[in-house]
CSV table of C-alpha atoms in Angstrom, one decimal:
chain,number,residue,atom,x,y,z
A,163,MET,CA,-34.8,-22.3,-24.7
A,164,PRO,CA,-36.8,-19.2,-22.7
A,165,TYR,CA,-34.4,-19.1,-20.1
A,166,ILE,CA,-31.5,-18.7,-22.3
A,167,THR,CA,-33.0,-16.0,-24.1
A,168,ALA,CA,-33.9,-14.3,-21.0
A,169,LEU,CA,-30.3,-14.7,-19.6
A,170,SER,CA,-28.7,-13.5,-23.0
A,171,LEU,CA,-30.9,-10.4,-23.3
A,172,PRO,CA,-29.7,-8.4,-20.6
A,173,ASN,CA,-26.2,-9.0,-21.4
A,174,PHE,CA,-26.4,-8.3,-25.3
A,175,SER,CA,-28.8,-5.2,-24.3
A,176,ALA,CA,-25.5,-3.9,-21.9
A,177,LEU,CA,-23.3,-4.5,-24.6
A,178,MET,CA,-25.1,-2.1,-26.8
A,179,ASN,CA,-25.4,0.4,-24.5
A,180,ALA,CA,-21.9,0.6,-23.5
A,181,LEU,CA,-21.0,0.8,-27.4
A,182,PRO,CA,-21.6,4.2,-27.7
A,183,GLY,CA,-19.3,5.3,-25.0
A,184,ALA,CA,-16.7,2.9,-26.6
A,185,PHE,CA,-17.0,4.6,-29.6
A,186,ALA,CA,-16.6,8.0,-27.8
A,187,GLN,CA,-13.4,7.1,-26.1
A,188,GLY,CA,-11.7,5.8,-29.2
A,189,LEU,CA,-12.8,8.9,-31.1
A,190,ILE,CA,-10.9,10.8,-28.3
A,191,TRP,CA,-8.1,8.4,-28.1
A,192,GLY,CA,-8.1,8.6,-32.1
A,193,ILE,CA,-6.4,11.9,-31.7
A,194,MET,CA,-3.5,10.5,-30.0
A,195,ALA,CA,-3.4,7.4,-32.1
A,196,VAL,CA,-2.6,10.3,-35.0
A,197,GLY,CA,0.1,12.0,-32.5
A,198,VAL,CA,1.6,8.7,-32.3
A,199,TYR,CA,1.4,8.3,-35.9
A,200,ILE,CA,4.0,11.4,-37.0
A,201,THR,CA,6.8,10.1,-34.4
A,202,PHE,CA,6.6,6.3,-35.2
A,203,ARG,CA,5.8,6.5,-38.8
A,204,ILE,CA,7.1,9.7,-40.3
A,205,LEU,CA,9.7,10.6,-37.9
A,206,ASP,CA,10.6,6.9,-37.5
A,207,ILE,CA,10.9,7.3,-33.6
A,208,ALA,CA,9.4,5.4,-30.9
A,209,ASP,CA,8.3,8.2,-28.7
A,210,LEU,CA,7.6,7.0,-25.3
A,211,THR,CA,6.9,10.5,-24.2
A,212,VAL,CA,3.4,10.0,-24.9
A,213,ASP,CA,2.7,7.9,-21.1
A,214,GLY,CA,3.5,11.6,-19.6
A,215,SER,CA,2.2,14.0,-21.9
A,216,LEU,CA,-1.2,12.6,-21.9
A,217,CYS,CA,-1.4,13.1,-18.5
A,218,THR,CA,-0.1,16.4,-18.9
A,219,GLY,CA,-2.6,17.6,-21.2
A,220,GLY,CA,-5.5,16.0,-18.8
A,221,ALA,CA,-3.9,18.1,-15.4
A,222,VAL,CA,-3.2,21.2,-17.3
A,223,CYS,CA,-6.9,21.2,-18.8
A,224,ILE,CA,-8.6,20.5,-15.6
A,225,MET,CA,-6.3,22.6,-13.1
A,226,MET,CA,-7.2,25.8,-15.7
A,227,MET,CA,-10.6,25.4,-15.6
A,228,LEU,CA,-10.8,24.6,-11.7
A,229,SER,CA,-8.7,28.1,-11.4
A,230,GLY,CA,-11.6,29.7,-13.3
A,231,HIS,CA,-10.1,29.7,-17.0
A,232,ASN,CA,-12.5,29.3,-20.0
A,233,VAL,CA,-12.8,25.6,-21.4
A,234,TRP,CA,-11.0,26.5,-24.6
A,235,VAL,CA,-8.1,28.5,-23.4
A,236,SER,CA,-7.7,25.8,-20.9
A,237,MET,CA,-7.6,23.1,-23.8
A,238,LEU,CA,-5.2,25.6,-25.7
A,239,ALA,CA,-3.0,25.5,-22.4
A,240,ALA,CA,-3.1,22.1,-22.3
A,241,THR,CA,-1.9,21.6,-26.1
A,242,LEU,CA,0.9,24.2,-25.5
A,243,ALA,CA,1.9,21.9,-22.4
A,244,GLY,CA,2.4,18.9,-24.4
A,245,MET,CA,4.3,20.7,-26.9
A,246,LEU,CA,6.6,21.9,-24.4
A,247,THR,CA,7.1,17.8,-23.5
A,248,GLY,CA,8.0,17.0,-26.8
A,249,PHE,CA,10.3,20.1,-26.9
A,250,VAL,CA,12.0,18.7,-23.9
A,251,THR,CA,12.5,15.1,-25.2
A,252,GLY,CA,13.8,16.4,-28.9
A,253,LEU,CA,16.3,18.4,-27.0
A,254,PHE,CA,17.1,15.6,-25.1
A,255,HIS,CA,17.7,13.7,-28.5
A,256,THR,CA,19.4,16.3,-30.6
A,257,PHE,CA,21.1,18.3,-28.0
A,258,LEU,CA,22.5,16.0,-25.5
A,259,GLY,CA,22.6,12.9,-28.1
A,260,ILE,CA,20.7,10.9,-26.1
A,261,PRO,CA,18.8,8.1,-28.0
A,262,ALA,CA,15.3,8.6,-29.2
A,263,ILE,CA,13.7,6.1,-27.1
A,264,LEU,CA,15.7,6.9,-23.8
A,265,SER,CA,15.3,10.5,-24.4
A,266,GLY,CA,11.0,9.6,-24.2
A,267,ILE,CA,11.7,7.5,-21.0
A,268,LEU,CA,13.6,10.3,-19.3
A,269,THR,CA,10.7,13.0,-20.2
A,270,GLN,CA,8.0,10.7,-19.5
A,271,LEU,CA,9.8,9.9,-15.9
A,272,SER,CA,9.8,13.4,-15.1
A,273,LEU,CA,6.3,14.2,-15.9
A,274,TRP,CA,5.3,12.0,-13.1
A,275,SER,CA,6.7,14.5,-10.8
A,276,ILE,CA,5.6,17.5,-12.8
A,277,ASN,CA,2.2,16.1,-13.3
A,278,LEU,CA,1.7,15.6,-9.3
A,279,LYS,CA,2.8,19.2,-8.9
A,280,ILE,CA,0.3,20.5,-11.4
A,281,MET,CA,-2.5,18.6,-9.7
A,282,GLY,CA,-1.4,19.0,-6.3
A,283,LYS,CA,-2.2,15.8,-5.9
A,284,SER,CA,-2.7,12.2,-7.5
A,285,ASN,CA,-6.7,12.9,-8.7
A,286,GLN,CA,-8.5,16.0,-9.7
A,287,ALA,CA,-12.2,15.6,-10.3
A,288,ILE,CA,-14.5,18.4,-12.3
A,289,ASN,CA,-18.4,18.2,-12.4
A,290,VAL,CA,-20.2,18.6,-15.5
A,291,ASP,CA,-23.1,20.6,-13.5
A,292,LYS,CA,-20.7,23.2,-12.6
A,293,PHE,CA,-18.1,23.7,-15.4
A,294,ASP,CA,-19.2,24.2,-19.2
A,295,LEU,CA,-17.1,21.2,-20.9
A,296,VAL,CA,-16.8,20.6,-24.3
A,297,VAL,CA,-17.4,17.0,-23.9
A,298,SER,CA,-18.8,14.4,-21.3
A,299,LEU,CA,-20.1,10.9,-21.1
A,300,ARG,CA,-23.1,13.0,-19.9
A,301,PHE,CA,-23.5,14.3,-23.7
A,302,ILE,CA,-23.2,10.8,-25.3
A,303,LYS,CA,-27.3,10.4,-25.3
A,304,LYS,CA,-30.3,12.3,-25.2
A,305,VAL,CA,-28.6,15.7,-26.0
A,306,ALA,CA,-28.5,18.0,-29.0
A,307,PHE,CA,-26.3,16.6,-31.9
A,308,TYR,CA,-24.1,19.4,-31.9
A,309,LYS,CA,-23.8,19.1,-28.0
A,310,ASN,CA,-23.4,15.0,-28.6
A,311,THR,CA,-19.6,13.9,-27.7
A,312,LEU,CA,-19.6,11.6,-30.8
A,313,PHE,CA,-20.0,14.4,-33.2
A,314,VAL,CA,-17.8,16.8,-31.3
A,315,VAL,CA,-14.7,14.6,-31.2
A,316,ALA,CA,-15.5,13.5,-34.7
A,317,VAL,CA,-15.0,17.1,-35.9
A,318,PHE,CA,-12.0,17.6,-33.5
A,319,ILE,CA,-10.5,14.9,-35.7
A,320,ILE,CA,-11.9,16.1,-39.3
A,321,VAL,CA,-9.9,19.5,-38.5
A,322,ILE,CA,-6.7,18.0,-36.9
A,323,VAL,CA,-6.4,16.1,-39.9
A,324,GLY,CA,-7.4,18.7,-43.0
A,325,ILE,CA,-4.7,20.9,-40.6
A,326,LEU,CA,-2.0,18.4,-40.7
A,327,TYR,CA,-2.8,17.5,-44.2
A,328,TRP,CA,-2.1,20.7,-44.9
A,329,PHE,CA,1.1,21.1,-42.9
A,330,PHE,CA,2.7,18.2,-44.1
A,331,GLY,CA,2.0,19.4,-47.9
A,332,THR,CA,4.0,22.4,-46.9
A,333,GLU,CA,7.9,23.0,-47.5
A,334,MET,CA,8.6,22.7,-43.8
A,335,GLY,CA,5.9,19.7,-43.3
A,336,SER,CA,7.8,17.6,-46.5
A,337,SER,CA,11.5,18.4,-44.7
A,338,ILE,CA,9.9,16.6,-41.7
A,339,ARG,CA,8.9,13.9,-43.8
A,340,ALA,CA,12.0,13.5,-45.4
A,341,THR,CA,13.9,13.5,-42.4
A,342,GLY,CA,12.1,10.6,-41.1
A,343,CYS,CA,12.6,8.8,-44.3
A,344,ASN,CA,16.1,9.3,-44.7
A,345,GLY,CA,18.0,11.3,-42.6
A,346,ASN,CA,21.2,11.7,-44.3
A,347,MET,CA,19.8,12.0,-47.5
A,348,ALA,CA,18.1,15.0,-46.3
A,349,ARG,CA,20.7,16.4,-44.4
A,350,ALA,CA,22.7,16.4,-47.7
A,351,GLN,CA,20.1,18.3,-49.0
A,352,GLY,CA,20.5,21.0,-46.6
A,353,ILE,CA,17.4,20.1,-44.3
A,354,ASN,CA,17.6,20.6,-40.6
A,355,THR,CA,16.9,17.6,-39.3
A,356,ASP,CA,17.7,18.1,-35.8
A,357,PHE,CA,14.9,21.3,-35.8
A,358,ASN,CA,12.4,18.7,-37.9
A,359,LYS,CA,12.9,16.4,-35.3
A,360,VAL,CA,12.0,18.5,-32.3
A,361,LEU,CA,9.4,19.9,-34.4
A,362,GLY,CA,7.5,16.9,-35.3
A,363,LEU,CA,7.8,15.8,-31.2
A,364,MET,CA,6.1,18.7,-30.1
A,365,ILE,CA,3.3,18.2,-32.8
A,366,SER,CA,3.0,14.8,-31.9
A,367,ASN,CA,2.8,15.6,-28.2
A,368,GLY,CA,0.6,18.5,-28.7
A,369,LEU,CA,-2.1,16.4,-30.0
A,370,VAL,CA,-1.3,13.7,-27.3
A,371,ALA,CA,-2.1,16.4,-24.6
A,372,LEU,CA,-5.1,17.7,-26.5
A,373,SER,CA,-6.4,14.4,-26.2
A,374,GLY,CA,-5.6,13.7,-22.5
A,375,ALA,CA,-7.3,17.0,-22.2
A,376,LEU,CA,-10.9,15.8,-24.1
A,377,LEU,CA,-10.3,12.5,-21.9
A,378,SER,CA,-10.2,14.3,-18.6
A,379,GLN,CA,-13.2,16.1,-19.5
A,380,TYR,CA,-14.9,13.3,-20.8
A,381,GLN,CA,-14.3,10.9,-17.8
A,382,GLY,CA,-14.7,14.0,-15.3
A,383,PHE,CA,-11.5,13.9,-13.8
A,384,ALA,CA,-7.6,13.7,-14.2
A,385,ASP,CA,-5.6,11.0,-12.7
A,386,ILE,CA,-2.0,10.3,-12.5
A,387,ASN,CA,-2.3,7.2,-13.6
A,388,MET,CA,-4.5,8.1,-16.9
A,389,GLY,CA,-1.4,8.0,-19.2
A,390,ARG,CA,0.1,4.9,-18.4
A,391,GLY,CA,0.4,2.3,-21.1
A,392,ALA,CA,-1.1,5.3,-24.0
A,393,ILE,CA,1.9,4.0,-26.5
A,394,VAL,CA,0.9,0.4,-26.3
A,395,ILE,CA,-3.0,1.8,-27.0
A,396,GLY,CA,-1.5,4.2,-29.9
A,397,LEU,CA,0.6,1.6,-31.3
A,398,ALA,CA,-2.3,-0.8,-31.9
A,399,ALA,CA,-4.6,2.0,-33.1
A,400,VAL,CA,-1.9,2.6,-35.8
A,401,ILE,CA,-1.4,-1.0,-36.6
A,402,ILE,CA,-5.1,-1.7,-36.6
A,403,GLY,CA,-5.8,1.6,-39.2
A,404,GLU,CA,-2.8,0.3,-41.1
A,405,ALA,CA,-3.7,-3.5,-41.5
A,406,VAL,CA,-7.4,-2.5,-42.2
A,407,PHE,CA,-7.4,0.6,-44.4
A,408,GLY,CA,-3.6,0.2,-45.7
A,409,LYS,CA,-4.5,-1.0,-49.1
A,410,LEU,CA,-7.5,1.5,-49.4
A,411,PHE,CA,-6.2,4.7,-48.3
A,412,HIS,CA,-3.0,5.9,-49.8
A,413,ASN,CA,-3.9,9.9,-49.7
A,414,PHE,CA,-1.8,11.2,-46.3
A,415,GLY,CA,-4.9,12.5,-45.0
A,416,LEU,CA,-7.0,9.3,-45.5
A,417,LYS,CA,-4.2,7.4,-43.9
A,418,LEU,CA,-4.5,10.0,-40.6
A,419,PHE,CA,-8.6,9.1,-40.9
A,420,GLY,CA,-7.7,5.3,-41.0
A,421,ILE,CA,-5.6,5.7,-37.5
A,422,ALA,CA,-8.4,7.6,-35.9
A,423,ILE,CA,-11.0,4.5,-37.2
A,424,GLY,CA,-8.5,2.0,-36.1
A,425,SER,CA,-8.6,3.8,-32.8
A,426,ILE,CA,-12.2,3.1,-32.6
A,427,ILE,CA,-12.0,-0.2,-33.7
A,428,TYR,CA,-9.7,-1.2,-30.8
A,429,TYR,CA,-12.0,0.2,-28.1
A,430,LEU,CA,-15.2,-1.7,-29.6
A,431,VAL,CA,-12.9,-5.1,-29.4
A,432,TYR,CA,-12.2,-4.0,-26.1
A,433,GLN,CA,-15.6,-3.3,-24.9
A,434,PHE,CA,-16.4,-6.7,-26.7
A,435,ILE,CA,-13.8,-8.6,-24.8
A,436,ILE,CA,-14.8,-6.9,-21.1
A,437,TRP,CA,-18.5,-8.0,-22.6
A,438,LEU,CA,-17.4,-11.2,-22.9
A,439,GLY,CA,-16.3,-12.0,-19.3
A,440,VAL,CA,-12.4,-11.7,-19.6
A,441,ASP,CA,-10.3,-10.6,-16.7
A,442,THR,CA,-9.8,-7.0,-16.9
A,443,ASP,CA,-6.2,-7.3,-15.5
A,444,LEU,CA,-5.4,-9.0,-18.8
A,445,LEU,CA,-6.6,-6.6,-21.3
A,446,LYS,CA,-3.0,-4.6,-21.6
A,447,LEU,CA,-1.0,-7.7,-21.7
A,448,LEU,CA,-3.6,-8.7,-24.5
A,449,SER,CA,-2.8,-5.3,-26.3
A,450,ALA,CA,0.9,-5.6,-26.1
A,451,LEU,CA,0.8,-9.0,-27.7
A,452,LEU,CA,-1.7,-7.7,-30.4
A,453,VAL,CA,1.0,-5.0,-30.8
A,454,ALA,CA,3.9,-7.7,-31.1
A,455,VAL,CA,2.2,-10.0,-33.2
A,456,CYS,CA,1.5,-7.0,-35.8
A,457,LEU,CA,5.0,-5.5,-35.6
A,458,GLY,CA,6.1,-8.5,-35.9
A,459,LEU,CA,4.1,-10.2,-39.1
A,460,PRO,CA,6.3,-8.2,-41.9
A,461,HIS,CA,9.6,-9.6,-40.6
A,462,LEU,CA,8.0,-13.0,-40.1
A,463,LYS,CA,6.7,-13.0,-43.7
A,464,SER,CA,9.4,-11.9,-45.2
A,465,LYS,CA,11.9,-14.2,-43.6
A,466,TYR,CA,9.8,-17.5,-43.5
A,467,PHE,CA,6.9,-16.9,-46.3
A,468,ALA,CA,8.6,-15.0,-49.1
A,469,LYS,CA,9.2,-16.7,-52.5
A,470,PRO,CA,12.9,-17.5,-53.2
A,471,VAL,CA,14.6,-14.9,-55.6
A,472,LYS,CA,15.9,-17.0,-58.7
A,473,ARG,CA,19.4,-15.5,-59.2
A,474,GLY,CA,21.8,-16.6,-62.0
A,475,GLY,CA,21.9,-15.0,-66.0
A,476,GLY,CA,21.6,-16.3,-69.0
A,477,ALA,CA,25.5,-18.1,-68.9
A,478,ASN,CA,24.4,-20.0,-66.2
A,479,ALA,CA,21.4,-21.4,-67.5
């Protein structure tokens, strides 16, 4: 028994030491998940641009800082670059009539080359000792609370959710929601649905790029592959957040918080699976299967487990 305990304690200690980092990553990716929620749930569009725009945000932020710009200016530039990627996807979809999912694929594909040109090579590093970063892996422990990555990103999420809650309560925000809910009815009410789709895609990818800017600072580099599979992580966070908090949170703002918490849960489970010794090459497969199961459950439930509807009136009786 003492031998087993001696073996188990270091492993458990390693898990506990890794959890704050997983929590921080979950918060950062939570911003991206909120962006995915805007297109996937509000606009009813599966936007694959995010796999490229996340890297664009990181690349622009890092290169701006390396060229001597302030970190906040760099993050603003990264967000605007992400909005531009959403604008391109929106034009492909609304102006050229390309299906939304294919528009996202085309933009994502083109961003691979653009991101390489932005960085000049496949990877660009930034040193926390030489640059004034907003977040960093080193700011998880033994730093003042106001500099702690967990606190800083949590404040980011609160501010973002507050702004989105206000915006989607305005006339323009409500028109975007109406566009995603029923485009035909929205057009019948005189709403410019094409404009709303483009604007929604811009807001979504702006948030994704902001997440990429924070992620590149946190990990200390921007890499051409950093956005690969981002849509799967975003969808997983959305689905987990809805599954856990769907019946508790009915307010729109609380739903957005639920999505961010869903991202945290995803990364905590991710870290736990790594701790169990599961082959890391299988993690994306497990994520994809999780998303597939969660997306398919409502259909399976309605098809095989729904109670039969009684038909017939009093005459038949």
